[in-house]
mmCIF file of C-alpha atoms in Angstrom:
data_model
loop_
_atom_site.group_PDB
_atom_site.id
_atom_site.type_symbol
_atom_site.label_atom_id
_atom_site.label_comp_id
_atom_site.label_asym_id
_atom_site.label_seq_id
_atom_site.Cartn_x
_atom_site.Cartn_y
_atom_site.Cartn_z
ATOM 1 C CA MET A 1 -94.125 51.144 -140.678
ATOM 2 C CA SER A 2 -90.814 48.298 -141.209
ATOM 3 C CA PRO A 3 -90.382 47.302 -144.688
ATOM 4 C CA ILE A 4 -90.930 43.439 -145.883
ATOM 5 C CA ARG A 5 -87.952 41.494 -145.122
ATOM 6 C CA VAL A 6 -87.605 40.007 -148.236
ATOM 7 C CA ALA A 7 -85.448 36.032 -148.923
ATOM 8 C CA LEU A 8 -84.803 35.381 -152.906
ATOM 9 C CA ILE A 9 -84.896 32.221 -154.305
ATOM 10 C CA GLY A 10 -82.780 31.832 -156.988
ATOM 11 C CA LEU A 11 -80.767 34.944 -157.765
ATOM 12 C CA SER A 12 -77.724 34.463 -159.888
ATOM 13 C CA ALA A 13 -74.736 35.380 -160.026
ATOM 14 C CA ASN A 14 -73.617 33.897 -163.263
ATOM 15 C CA ALA A 15 -77.026 34.741 -164.784
ATOM 16 C CA THR A 16 -77.986 38.564 -164.540
ATOM 17 C CA THR A 17 -80.467 38.371 -167.453
ATOM 18 C CA SER A 18 -82.104 35.794 -165.589
ATOM 19 C CA TRP A 19 -85.586 36.294 -164.982
ATOM 20 C CA ALA A 20 -85.064 36.872 -161.135
ATOM 21 C CA SER A 21 -82.240 39.979 -162.207
ATOM 22 C CA ALA A 22 -84.335 41.450 -164.667
ATOM 23 C CA ALA A 23 -88.177 41.332 -163.653
ATOM 24 C CA HIS A 24 -87.660 41.006 -159.858
ATOM 25 C CA LEU A 25 -84.829 44.108 -158.528
ATOM 26 C CA PRO A 26 -85.035 46.768 -160.930
ATOM 27 C CA TYR A 27 -88.394 47.382 -158.604
ATOM 28 C CA LEU A 28 -87.694 45.517 -154.833
ATOM 29 C CA LEU A 29 -83.823 47.519 -155.459
ATOM 30 C CA SER A 30 -85.820 50.980 -156.806
ATOM 31 C CA PRO A 31 -86.691 54.299 -154.059
ATOM 32 C CA ARG A 32 -90.526 53.066 -154.379
ATOM 33 C CA GLY A 33 -89.673 48.885 -153.710
ATOM 34 C CA ARG A 34 -86.525 49.843 -150.872
ATOM 35 C CA ALA A 35 -89.232 52.251 -149.081
ATOM 36 C CA ARG A 36 -91.769 49.114 -148.512
ATOM 37 C CA PHE A 37 -89.082 45.929 -148.925
ATOM 38 C CA ARG A 38 -85.816 44.428 -147.890
ATOM 39 C CA ILE A 39 -83.723 41.763 -149.286
ATOM 40 C CA VAL A 40 -82.684 40.142 -146.042
ATOM 41 C CA GLY A 41 -81.719 36.744 -147.759
ATOM 42 C CA LEU A 42 -80.492 34.779 -150.529
ATOM 43 C CA LEU A 43 -80.566 31.336 -151.344
ATOM 44 C CA ASN A 44 -79.005 29.517 -154.731
ATOM 45 C CA SER A 45 -77.304 26.003 -155.140
ATOM 46 C CA THR A 46 -74.773 26.897 -151.838
ATOM 47 C CA ALA A 47 -74.189 30.002 -149.966
ATOM 48 C CA ASP A 48 -71.128 30.764 -151.555
ATOM 49 C CA ASN A 49 -72.563 31.347 -154.531
ATOM 50 C CA ALA A 50 -75.796 32.998 -152.139
ATOM 51 C CA ARG A 51 -72.397 35.563 -151.237
ATOM 52 C CA ALA A 52 -71.340 36.347 -154.916
ATOM 53 C CA ALA A 53 -74.925 37.288 -156.004
ATOM 54 C CA ILE A 54 -75.038 39.509 -152.768
ATOM 55 C CA ASP A 55 -71.158 41.267 -154.483
ATOM 56 C CA ALA A 56 -72.669 40.651 -157.798
ATOM 57 C CA PHE A 57 -75.617 42.689 -157.469
ATOM 58 C CA GLY A 58 -75.077 44.970 -154.763
ATOM 59 C CA LEU A 59 -77.166 43.730 -151.843
ATOM 60 C CA GLY A 60 -74.580 44.624 -149.225
ATOM 61 C CA GLY A 61 -71.880 46.418 -147.987
ATOM 62 C CA GLY A 62 -69.735 43.963 -148.799
ATOM 63 C CA ASP A 63 -68.294 44.051 -145.389
ATOM 64 C CA GLY A 64 -70.711 41.522 -143.352
ATOM 65 C CA ASN A 65 -72.358 44.342 -142.007
ATOM 66 C CA GLU A 66 -76.006 44.299 -139.896
ATOM 67 C CA ASN A 67 -77.550 44.817 -143.375
ATOM 68 C CA GLU A 68 -74.941 42.316 -145.472
ATOM 69 C CA PRO A 69 -79.110 39.725 -146.894
ATOM 70 C CA ARG A 70 -77.897 36.439 -145.537
ATOM 71 C CA ALA A 71 -76.639 33.638 -147.892
ATOM 72 C CA TYR A 72 -78.562 30.307 -146.851
ATOM 73 C CA ALA A 73 -77.387 26.687 -147.282
ATOM 74 C CA SER A 74 -80.114 25.238 -147.132
ATOM 75 C CA PRO A 75 -84.207 25.726 -148.447
ATOM 76 C CA ASP A 76 -84.294 23.825 -144.592
ATOM 77 C CA GLU A 77 -82.449 26.747 -143.052
ATOM 78 C CA LEU A 78 -84.256 29.745 -144.718
ATOM 79 C CA ALA A 79 -87.401 27.474 -144.184
ATOM 80 C CA ALA A 80 -86.416 28.317 -140.610
ATOM 81 C CA ALA A 81 -85.150 32.004 -140.635
ATOM 82 C CA ALA A 82 -88.538 32.174 -141.917
ATOM 83 C CA ALA A 83 -90.440 30.568 -138.901
ATOM 84 C CA ALA A 84 -88.475 33.145 -136.612
ATOM 85 C CA ARG A 85 -89.503 35.228 -138.156
ATOM 86 C CA GLU A 86 -86.830 36.673 -139.276
ATOM 87 C CA VAL A 87 -88.278 36.495 -142.497
ATOM 88 C CA ASP A 88 -91.476 37.485 -143.693
ATOM 89 C CA LEU A 89 -91.630 37.025 -147.485
ATOM 90 C CA VAL A 90 -89.830 34.330 -149.093
ATOM 91 C CA VAL A 91 -89.101 35.031 -153.463
ATOM 92 C CA CYS A 92 -89.541 31.481 -155.735
ATOM 93 C CA VAL A 93 -87.922 31.436 -159.302
ATOM 94 C CA THR A 94 -86.130 28.681 -160.325
ATOM 95 C CA ARG A 95 -86.881 27.024 -162.975
ATOM 96 C CA VAL A 96 -89.802 25.113 -162.156
ATOM 97 C CA ASP A 97 -89.170 21.127 -160.946
ATOM 98 C CA ARG A 98 -87.082 22.783 -157.943
ATOM 99 C CA HIS A 99 -90.277 25.502 -157.382
ATOM 100 C CA LEU A 100 -91.114 22.241 -154.680
ATOM 101 C CA LEU A 101 -87.864 21.017 -153.308
ATOM 102 C CA THR A 102 -87.116 24.462 -153.045
ATOM 103 C CA ALA A 103 -90.048 26.788 -151.548
ATOM 104 C CA GLY A 104 -91.620 23.983 -150.021
ATOM 105 C CA PRO A 105 -90.192 24.178 -146.975
ATOM 106 C CA ALA A 106 -90.591 27.556 -146.240
ATOM 107 C CA VAL A 107 -94.635 27.464 -147.138
ATOM 108 C CA ALA A 108 -94.186 24.001 -144.408
ATOM 109 C CA ALA A 109 -92.851 26.816 -141.670
ATOM 110 C CA GLY A 110 -96.158 28.745 -142.574
ATOM 111 C CA ALA A 111 -94.508 31.487 -143.984
ATOM 112 C CA ASP A 112 -96.174 34.310 -146.687
ATOM 113 C CA VAL A 113 -93.715 33.018 -150.245
ATOM 114 C CA PHE A 114 -94.667 34.306 -153.907
ATOM 115 C CA VAL A 115 -94.058 31.330 -156.415
ATOM 116 C CA GLU A 116 -92.984 32.016 -160.072
ATOM 117 C CA TRP A 117 -95.944 30.359 -162.801
ATOM 118 C CA PRO A 118 -95.775 27.480 -162.565
ATOM 119 C CA LEU A 119 -96.824 26.946 -158.988
ATOM 120 C CA ALA A 120 -94.899 23.287 -160.118
ATOM 121 C CA GLY A 121 -93.604 20.689 -162.119
ATOM 122 C CA ASP A 122 -96.224 18.863 -163.032
ATOM 123 C CA GLU A 123 -99.597 17.756 -160.938
ATOM 124 C CA ALA A 124 -98.389 16.414 -157.542
ATOM 125 C CA GLY A 125 -96.055 18.873 -156.523
ATOM 126 C CA VAL A 126 -98.969 21.601 -157.250
ATOM 127 C CA ALA A 127 -101.521 19.988 -154.665
ATOM 128 C CA GLU A 128 -98.936 19.266 -152.795
ATOM 129 C CA LEU A 129 -98.155 23.368 -152.354
ATOM 130 C CA VAL A 130 -101.641 24.065 -152.128
ATOM 131 C CA ARG A 131 -102.478 21.693 -149.223
ATOM 132 C CA VAL A 132 -100.141 22.889 -147.241
ATOM 133 C CA ALA A 133 -99.704 26.654 -147.440
ATOM 134 C CA ARG A 134 -104.029 25.299 -146.924
ATOM 135 C CA GLU A 135 -102.515 24.339 -143.514
ATOM 136 C CA LYS A 136 -100.112 26.250 -142.517
ATOM 137 C CA GLY A 137 -101.428 29.276 -143.719
ATOM 138 C CA GLY A 138 -99.800 32.125 -144.702
ATOM 139 C CA ARG A 139 -99.827 34.043 -147.582
ATOM 140 C CA THR A 140 -99.504 33.144 -150.835
ATOM 141 C CA VAL A 141 -98.611 35.377 -154.286
ATOM 142 C CA VAL A 142 -98.210 33.452 -157.757
ATOM 143 C CA GLY A 143 -96.202 34.697 -160.887
ATOM 144 C CA VAL A 144 -99.595 35.684 -163.801
ATOM 145 C CA GLN A 145 -98.990 39.010 -162.871
ATOM 146 C CA GLY A 146 -100.124 39.164 -167.542
ATOM 147 C CA ARG A 147 -103.915 40.665 -164.586
ATOM 148 C CA LEU A 148 -102.329 43.080 -163.816
ATOM 149 C CA ALA A 149 -101.221 44.344 -166.517
ATOM 150 C CA PRO A 150 -102.718 48.200 -167.047
ATOM 151 C CA VAL A 151 -104.034 47.313 -170.631
ATOM 152 C CA VAL A 152 -105.411 43.766 -169.585
ATOM 153 C CA ARG A 153 -107.280 45.806 -166.742
ATOM 154 C CA LYS A 154 -108.194 47.982 -169.485
ATOM 155 C CA LEU A 155 -109.744 45.583 -171.059
ATOM 156 C CA ALA A 156 -111.670 43.654 -168.429
ATOM 157 C CA GLU A 157 -113.037 47.328 -167.596
ATOM 158 C CA VAL A 158 -114.392 47.724 -170.614
ATOM 159 C CA VAL A 159 -116.188 44.742 -170.186
ATOM 160 C CA ALA A 160 -118.106 45.496 -167.772
ATOM 161 C CA SER A 161 -118.848 49.072 -168.320
ATOM 162 C CA GLY A 162 -121.266 47.255 -170.460
ATOM 163 C CA ARG A 163 -120.013 49.033 -173.659
ATOM 164 C CA VAL A 164 -120.360 46.189 -176.085
ATOM 165 C CA GLY A 165 -123.700 44.950 -175.218
ATOM 166 C CA ARG A 166 -123.715 42.044 -173.547
ATOM 167 C CA VAL A 167 -120.518 39.859 -174.327
ATOM 168 C CA GLN A 168 -121.459 36.804 -176.651
ATOM 169 C CA SER A 169 -117.506 35.700 -178.155
ATOM 170 C CA VAL A 170 -114.299 35.702 -177.266
ATOM 171 C CA GLU A 171 -111.203 34.925 -179.675
ATOM 172 C CA VAL A 172 -107.828 34.638 -179.251
ATOM 173 C CA ARG A 173 -105.731 34.437 -182.302
ATOM 174 C CA ALA A 174 -101.445 34.360 -180.765
ATOM 175 C CA ALA A 175 -98.866 33.099 -181.765
ATOM 176 C CA GLY A 176 -95.259 33.605 -178.660
ATOM 177 C CA GLY A 177 -94.155 31.102 -176.178
ATOM 178 C CA THR A 178 -90.362 31.446 -178.146
ATOM 179 C CA ASN A 179 -88.706 33.329 -180.346
ATOM 180 C CA ASP A 180 -87.974 31.019 -182.910
ATOM 181 C CA ARG A 181 -90.154 28.612 -184.613
ATOM 182 C CA ASP A 182 -87.318 25.202 -184.883
ATOM 183 C CA VAL A 183 -85.145 27.169 -182.262
ATOM 184 C CA LEU A 184 -84.264 27.109 -178.884
ATOM 185 C CA PRO A 185 -81.278 28.500 -176.526
ATOM 186 C CA VAL A 186 -79.269 25.828 -174.866
ATOM 187 C CA GLY A 187 -80.499 27.100 -171.365
ATOM 188 C CA LEU A 188 -83.927 26.724 -172.420
ATOM 189 C CA GLU A 189 -83.588 23.476 -173.660
ATOM 190 C CA TYR A 190 -85.766 21.442 -170.952
ATOM 191 C CA PHE A 191 -88.780 23.631 -173.203
ATOM 192 C CA THR A 192 -88.563 20.450 -174.769
ATOM 193 C CA ARG A 193 -89.859 17.604 -172.264
ATOM 194 C CA LEU A 194 -92.550 17.579 -171.005
ATOM 195 C CA GLU A 195 -91.133 15.991 -168.194
ATOM 196 C CA VAL A 196 -89.987 19.780 -166.659
ATOM 197 C CA GLY A 197 -93.251 21.404 -166.389
ATOM 198 C CA GLY A 198 -91.671 24.913 -167.423
ATOM 199 C CA ASN A 199 -92.652 24.836 -171.557
ATOM 200 C CA PRO A 200 -94.695 27.059 -173.517
ATOM 201 C CA PHE A 201 -97.370 25.093 -172.841
ATOM 202 C CA THR A 202 -97.031 25.928 -169.613
ATOM 203 C CA ILE A 203 -95.749 29.192 -169.567
ATOM 204 C CA GLY A 204 -96.187 30.751 -172.417
ATOM 205 C CA PHE A 205 -100.073 29.848 -173.390
ATOM 206 C CA GLY A 206 -99.828 29.564 -169.259
ATOM 207 C CA HIS A 207 -100.061 33.162 -169.137
ATOM 208 C CA LEU A 208 -102.116 33.795 -171.843
ATOM 209 C CA PHE A 209 -104.562 31.641 -170.794
ATOM 210 C CA ASP A 210 -104.844 33.417 -167.317
ATOM 211 C CA PHE A 211 -105.305 37.007 -168.529
ATOM 212 C CA VAL A 212 -107.278 36.373 -170.369
ATOM 213 C CA GLN A 213 -110.350 34.686 -168.345
ATOM 214 C CA SER A 214 -108.770 37.269 -165.562
ATOM 215 C CA ALA A 215 -110.516 39.610 -168.608
ATOM 216 C CA VAL A 216 -113.692 37.839 -169.336
ATOM 217 C CA GLY A 217 -114.428 35.598 -166.727
ATOM 218 C CA ASP A 218 -113.048 31.302 -166.300
ATOM 219 C CA VAL A 219 -114.067 28.726 -168.667
ATOM 220 C CA THR A 220 -115.836 25.241 -168.195
ATOM 221 C CA ASP A 221 -116.048 22.883 -171.214
ATOM 222 C CA ILE A 222 -112.754 22.777 -172.644
ATOM 223 C CA GLN A 223 -112.412 20.971 -175.054
ATOM 224 C CA SER A 224 -109.191 20.413 -177.285
ATOM 225 C CA ARG A 225 -107.350 19.897 -179.747
ATOM 226 C CA LEU A 226 -102.993 19.905 -180.068
ATOM 227 C CA GLN A 227 -100.566 19.051 -182.410
ATOM 228 C CA LEU A 228 -96.864 18.945 -182.358
ATOM 229 C CA GLN A 229 -96.066 19.812 -186.222
ATOM 230 C CA ARG A 230 -92.177 20.376 -184.993
ATOM 231 C CA PRO A 231 -90.551 17.871 -183.020
ATOM 232 C CA ASP A 232 -87.062 18.602 -183.370
ATOM 233 C CA VAL A 233 -85.526 21.508 -181.937
ATOM 234 C CA LYS A 234 -82.218 22.798 -183.192
ATOM 235 C CA ILE A 235 -80.570 23.623 -180.245
ATOM 236 C CA ARG A 236 -78.158 26.897 -180.210
ATOM 237 C CA ASP A 237 -75.757 28.577 -178.215
ATOM 238 C CA PRO A 238 -75.617 32.413 -178.009
ATOM 239 C CA GLU A 239 -72.021 32.864 -177.350
ATOM 240 C CA THR A 240 -71.509 31.209 -180.652
ATOM 241 C CA GLY A 241 -74.460 31.666 -181.849
ATOM 242 C CA THR A 242 -74.485 28.319 -183.798
ATOM 243 C CA ILE A 243 -76.637 24.749 -183.322
ATOM 244 C CA ILE A 244 -74.801 22.716 -180.705
ATOM 245 C CA ARG A 245 -76.860 19.688 -181.486
ATOM 246 C CA THR A 246 -81.331 18.498 -182.141
ATOM 247 C CA VAL A 247 -83.321 17.551 -179.694
ATOM 248 C CA LYS A 248 -86.498 15.527 -179.671
ATOM 249 C CA SER A 249 -89.419 17.112 -177.728
ATOM 250 C CA ASP A 250 -92.794 16.400 -176.376
ATOM 251 C CA VAL A 251 -94.498 19.691 -175.849
ATOM 252 C CA PRO A 252 -96.966 20.410 -178.418
ATOM 253 C CA ASP A 253 -96.057 23.789 -180.631
ATOM 254 C CA LEU A 254 -99.486 24.427 -181.588
ATOM 255 C CA ILE A 255 -102.556 25.012 -178.850
ATOM 256 C CA ILE A 256 -106.330 25.129 -180.092
ATOM 257 C CA VAL A 257 -108.705 25.562 -177.567
ATOM 258 C CA THR A 258 -112.534 26.586 -177.029
ATOM 259 C CA GLY A 259 -114.750 26.162 -174.441
ATOM 260 C CA THR A 260 -117.935 27.568 -172.485
ATOM 261 C CA LEU A 261 -118.324 30.732 -170.678
ATOM 262 C CA ALA A 262 -119.197 32.057 -166.794
ATOM 263 C CA ALA A 263 -122.693 33.623 -167.294
ATOM 264 C CA SER A 264 -123.107 36.681 -165.957
ATOM 265 C CA GLN A 265 -124.158 40.057 -165.817
ATOM 266 C CA THR A 266 -122.160 41.544 -169.022
ATOM 267 C CA VAL A 267 -121.349 37.589 -170.226
ATOM 268 C CA GLN A 268 -124.512 35.751 -171.891
ATOM 269 C CA PRO A 269 -125.160 32.532 -171.310
ATOM 270 C CA GLY A 270 -123.179 29.299 -173.890
ATOM 271 C CA ALA A 271 -120.576 32.241 -174.326
ATOM 272 C CA THR A 272 -117.868 30.757 -176.631
ATOM 273 C CA LEU A 273 -114.136 31.604 -175.792
ATOM 274 C CA SER A 274 -111.297 30.548 -178.991
ATOM 275 C CA ILE A 275 -107.796 30.270 -178.582
ATOM 276 C CA THR A 276 -105.562 29.473 -180.895
ATOM 277 C CA PHE A 277 -102.120 29.493 -179.820
ATOM 278 C CA ARG A 278 -99.073 28.462 -181.936
ATOM 279 C CA ARG A 279 -94.776 28.257 -180.655
ATOM 280 C CA GLY A 280 -92.833 30.625 -182.647
ATOM 281 C CA GLN A 281 -92.766 33.932 -185.358
ATOM 282 C CA PRO A 282 -96.210 34.757 -186.261
ATOM 283 C CA TYR A 283 -96.519 34.861 -190.177
ATOM 284 C CA PRO A 284 -95.032 38.440 -190.532
ATOM 285 C CA GLY A 285 -96.418 41.725 -191.151
ATOM 286 C CA ASP A 286 -99.232 39.916 -188.415
ATOM 287 C CA PRO A 287 -99.132 40.721 -184.587
ATOM 288 C CA PRO A 288 -98.526 38.022 -182.088
ATOM 289 C CA LEU A 289 -101.643 38.359 -180.491
ATOM 290 C CA VAL A 290 -104.901 39.863 -181.822
ATOM 291 C CA TRP A 291 -107.769 39.348 -177.976
ATOM 292 C CA THR A 292 -111.172 40.383 -179.766
ATOM 293 C CA VAL A 293 -114.265 40.809 -177.976
ATOM 294 C CA HIS A 294 -117.564 39.879 -179.178
ATOM 295 C CA GLY A 295 -120.002 41.791 -178.056
ATOM 296 C CA GLU A 296 -124.332 42.454 -178.842
ATOM 297 C CA ARG A 297 -123.319 45.960 -178.806
ATOM 298 C CA GLY A 298 -119.708 47.029 -180.785
ATOM 299 C CA GLU A 299 -116.515 44.244 -180.131
ATOM 300 C CA ILE A 300 -113.170 45.435 -178.222
ATOM 301 C CA ARG A 301 -110.031 44.343 -180.087
ATOM 302 C CA LEU A 302 -106.489 43.904 -178.110
ATOM 303 C CA VAL A 303 -103.895 44.177 -179.868
ATOM 304 C CA ALA A 304 -99.948 43.278 -178.671
ATOM 305 C CA PRO A 305 -97.467 43.936 -181.875
ATOM 306 C CA GLY A 306 -94.562 43.346 -179.336
ATOM 307 C CA GLY A 307 -95.938 40.098 -177.816
ATOM 308 C CA THR A 308 -98.092 37.774 -175.714
ATOM 309 C CA SER A 309 -96.369 38.517 -172.673
ATOM 310 C CA LEU A 310 -98.081 42.229 -172.284
ATOM 311 C CA HIS A 311 -94.605 43.698 -171.411
ATOM 312 C CA ALA A 312 -92.858 43.356 -175.044
ATOM 313 C CA ASN A 313 -94.613 46.815 -175.900
ATOM 314 C CA ALA A 314 -91.110 48.962 -175.250
ATOM 315 C CA TYR A 315 -89.390 46.955 -178.107
ATOM 316 C CA SER A 316 -92.621 47.648 -180.568
ATOM 317 C CA GLU A 317 -95.554 49.259 -181.885
ATOM 318 C CA PRO A 318 -97.582 49.845 -177.898
ATOM 319 C CA VAL A 319 -100.175 47.107 -176.633
ATOM 320 C CA THR A 320 -103.283 49.006 -177.943
ATOM 321 C CA VAL A 321 -107.310 49.392 -177.223
ATOM 322 C CA ASP A 322 -110.093 49.324 -180.144
ATOM 323 C CA VAL A 323 -114.143 49.936 -179.364
ATOM 324 C CA HIS A 324 -116.850 49.181 -182.256
ATOM 325 C CA ASP A 325 -119.760 51.082 -182.371
ATOM 326 C CA PHE A 326 -122.031 48.522 -184.146
ATOM 327 C CA ALA A 327 -124.646 51.271 -183.623
ATOM 328 C CA THR A 328 -122.704 54.004 -185.065
ATOM 329 C CA GLY A 329 -119.410 52.012 -187.157
ATOM 330 C CA LYS A 330 -117.537 54.101 -185.679
ATOM 331 C CA VAL A 331 -113.913 52.663 -184.029
ATOM 332 C CA GLU A 332 -112.547 54.202 -180.831
ATOM 333 C CA ARG A 333 -109.456 54.085 -178.792
ATOM 334 C CA VAL A 334 -109.387 53.061 -175.349
ATOM 335 C CA PRO A 335 -106.215 55.561 -173.230
ATOM 336 C CA TRP A 336 -104.714 53.151 -171.341
ATOM 337 C CA GLU A 337 -101.382 53.919 -169.268
ATOM 338 C CA TRP A 338 -99.133 52.012 -167.026
ATOM 339 C CA ALA A 339 -98.689 54.278 -163.512
ATOM 340 C CA PRO A 340 -96.211 57.168 -162.923
ATOM 341 C CA TRP A 341 -93.835 54.361 -160.449
ATOM 342 C CA GLN A 342 -94.490 51.751 -163.407
ATOM 343 C CA GLU A 343 -93.110 54.028 -166.347
ATOM 344 C CA GLU A 344 -89.684 54.508 -164.201
ATOM 345 C CA LEU A 345 -88.552 50.893 -164.456
ATOM 346 C CA PRO A 346 -87.750 48.464 -167.712
ATOM 347 C CA VAL A 347 -91.072 47.103 -169.331
ATOM 348 C CA VAL A 348 -90.423 43.689 -168.464
ATOM 349 C CA ALA A 349 -90.800 44.535 -164.311
ATOM 350 C CA ARG A 350 -93.396 46.986 -164.703
ATOM 351 C CA SER A 351 -95.979 44.038 -163.865
ATOM 352 C CA VAL A 352 -94.108 41.864 -161.333
ATOM 353 C CA ALA A 353 -94.487 44.753 -159.533
ATOM 354 C CA ALA A 354 -97.652 44.965 -159.535
ATOM 355 C CA LEU A 355 -97.094 42.246 -157.729
ATOM 356 C CA TYR A 356 -95.359 43.457 -154.992
ATOM 357 C CA GLU A 357 -97.656 45.938 -154.552
ATOM 358 C CA ALA A 358 -100.735 44.588 -154.417
ATOM 359 C CA TYR A 359 -98.900 42.162 -151.688
ATOM 360 C CA ALA A 360 -98.106 44.518 -149.268
ATOM 361 C CA ASP A 361 -101.400 46.336 -149.480
ATOM 362 C CA GLY A 362 -102.070 43.764 -148.353
ATOM 363 C CA ASP A 363 -106.055 42.681 -150.177
ATOM 364 C CA ALA A 364 -105.329 38.363 -151.474
ATOM 365 C CA THR A 365 -108.404 39.217 -153.180
ATOM 366 C CA LYS A 366 -106.000 42.356 -155.454
ATOM 367 C CA TYR A 367 -103.415 39.234 -156.613
ATOM 368 C CA PRO A 368 -103.731 35.867 -157.630
ATOM 369 C CA THR A 369 -102.507 32.876 -154.851
ATOM 370 C CA PHE A 370 -101.389 29.384 -154.766
ATOM 371 C CA GLU A 371 -105.618 28.745 -154.847
ATOM 372 C CA ASP A 372 -105.847 30.375 -157.781
ATOM 373 C CA ALA A 373 -102.414 29.048 -159.921
ATOM 374 C CA LEU A 374 -104.390 25.583 -158.694
ATOM 375 C CA VAL A 375 -107.071 26.384 -160.773
ATOM 376 C CA ARG A 376 -105.058 27.447 -163.891
ATOM 377 C CA HIS A 377 -102.815 24.477 -163.575
ATOM 378 C CA GLU A 378 -106.307 21.794 -163.657
ATOM 379 C CA GLN A 379 -107.127 23.483 -166.617
ATOM 380 C CA LEU A 380 -104.294 23.139 -168.292
ATOM 381 C CA GLN A 381 -104.235 19.522 -166.677
ATOM 382 C CA SER A 382 -106.533 18.246 -168.212
ATOM 383 C CA ILE A 383 -105.749 20.137 -171.804
ATOM 384 C CA ILE A 384 -102.281 18.214 -172.060
ATOM 385 C CA SER A 385 -104.182 14.873 -170.231
ATOM 386 C CA ALA A 386 -106.003 14.597 -173.509
ATOM 387 C CA TRP A 387 -103.540 15.276 -175.685
ATOM 388 C CA SER A 388 -100.639 12.519 -174.547
ATOM 389 C CA ALA A 389 -103.772 9.879 -173.796
#
C-alpha cells in the first residue's frame, strides 16, 4: 500500500521549536512514519517560506526532484491539489485564528483534514468547518491527542473493568496552561486575548476537559465559576530574558467546573465531575495534576508530576496510576507503558503519532473528529459565555 500523501500547513523554517516541528515531524520522518505517510507539500504564508522550510527540515533533495515536496502559495492552491487527488491528508498546525482560512478550502474540496485543537478561533468558525466537512464528506481529525495517551486509556480501562465499582464522583485538581502564572513569552502574547481563540482556557483547560471526559464519560448540567485573578501579564523576550511590556488579559486564569456524568454500567446515576484548573505553577512540591475517580469499592488516582499535558513525564517523575481497594485497604500501582515504537520518538510527539496511526488504520471510532471537537467547543462556549455575560 502506498504511503498516505500529507501536506502540512504551518511548518515554519524560522520556528524550529514550533508544535509542527516538535510534535508532528518526529513521527512523520521516523521509519515507521515514512512507511505509512509521505510529506508531499507545505503551505506557509508564501511559497518562498514553504520552500525555506522544506530546505530547513531536509524534506527534499533540494534539487527539485520528484520526491521534493511542493511549496504551495495559497490555501486555494493546496485545496485544488487535494481535489485533484495529489494530496491525501491536509494537516493544519497554524495559530488557531487562521485555521478556518488555511484549512477551510481543503475541507470544502472534500479532502481529509487534520486540524490542531482548538478547531477554530470562534464558535462561528467551528460551526462552519463542521458544516462543510459534513457536506463534503472528507474524513476529519482534530488534535486532542491526550485521549489517546496510554495512561489515559489505562485509567479508562480500570474504570470499565468495574474494579472500583460504579463511579460515584470524579475530582480533578490541575495547574498549567502556561509555565508561569504572571509571564508569557512574546510569541504567546495572544494568550491574553480571548478573541483569538487560543489561550490557557481553550488549550490548557480544553485538552484536560477532553481527555478526562474521554475516560469517564461526558458531563451535562455544567456549572462553572471563572475568575481572572491576574489581569496584568508580563511579556518576556526569550532571547534576552527581559520583560519588554505588560499587557491586560481578558482570559480567565482560574476555572472551576462541575457537571453530572452520564449514567452507565460503570457510572452511578447522579455521579459528579469536579475540575479546578489554575493557570501557571502549582504550589511547590504539589503535582500539577491529580485526578481521582471515586468508586463504590475503591478509588483510582492518577498523578502527573510533569504537567497536565501528560507528555512531560520524560522531564520529571513518571505519571502514575494507583488503585485503593476499600475492602483490603491496599494501594496497588497499575502499570502502563508506551508502545515500543512510540518510545523511539520524543515524548511530546508520541500521542500525536497515535492520531496519525489511528487515521491510517481507517477506523474513525478510534480517533477524535470534527464532530467530537464540536461537542467540546459547545461545552467550552457555554462555560465562557456564562462568565463573560
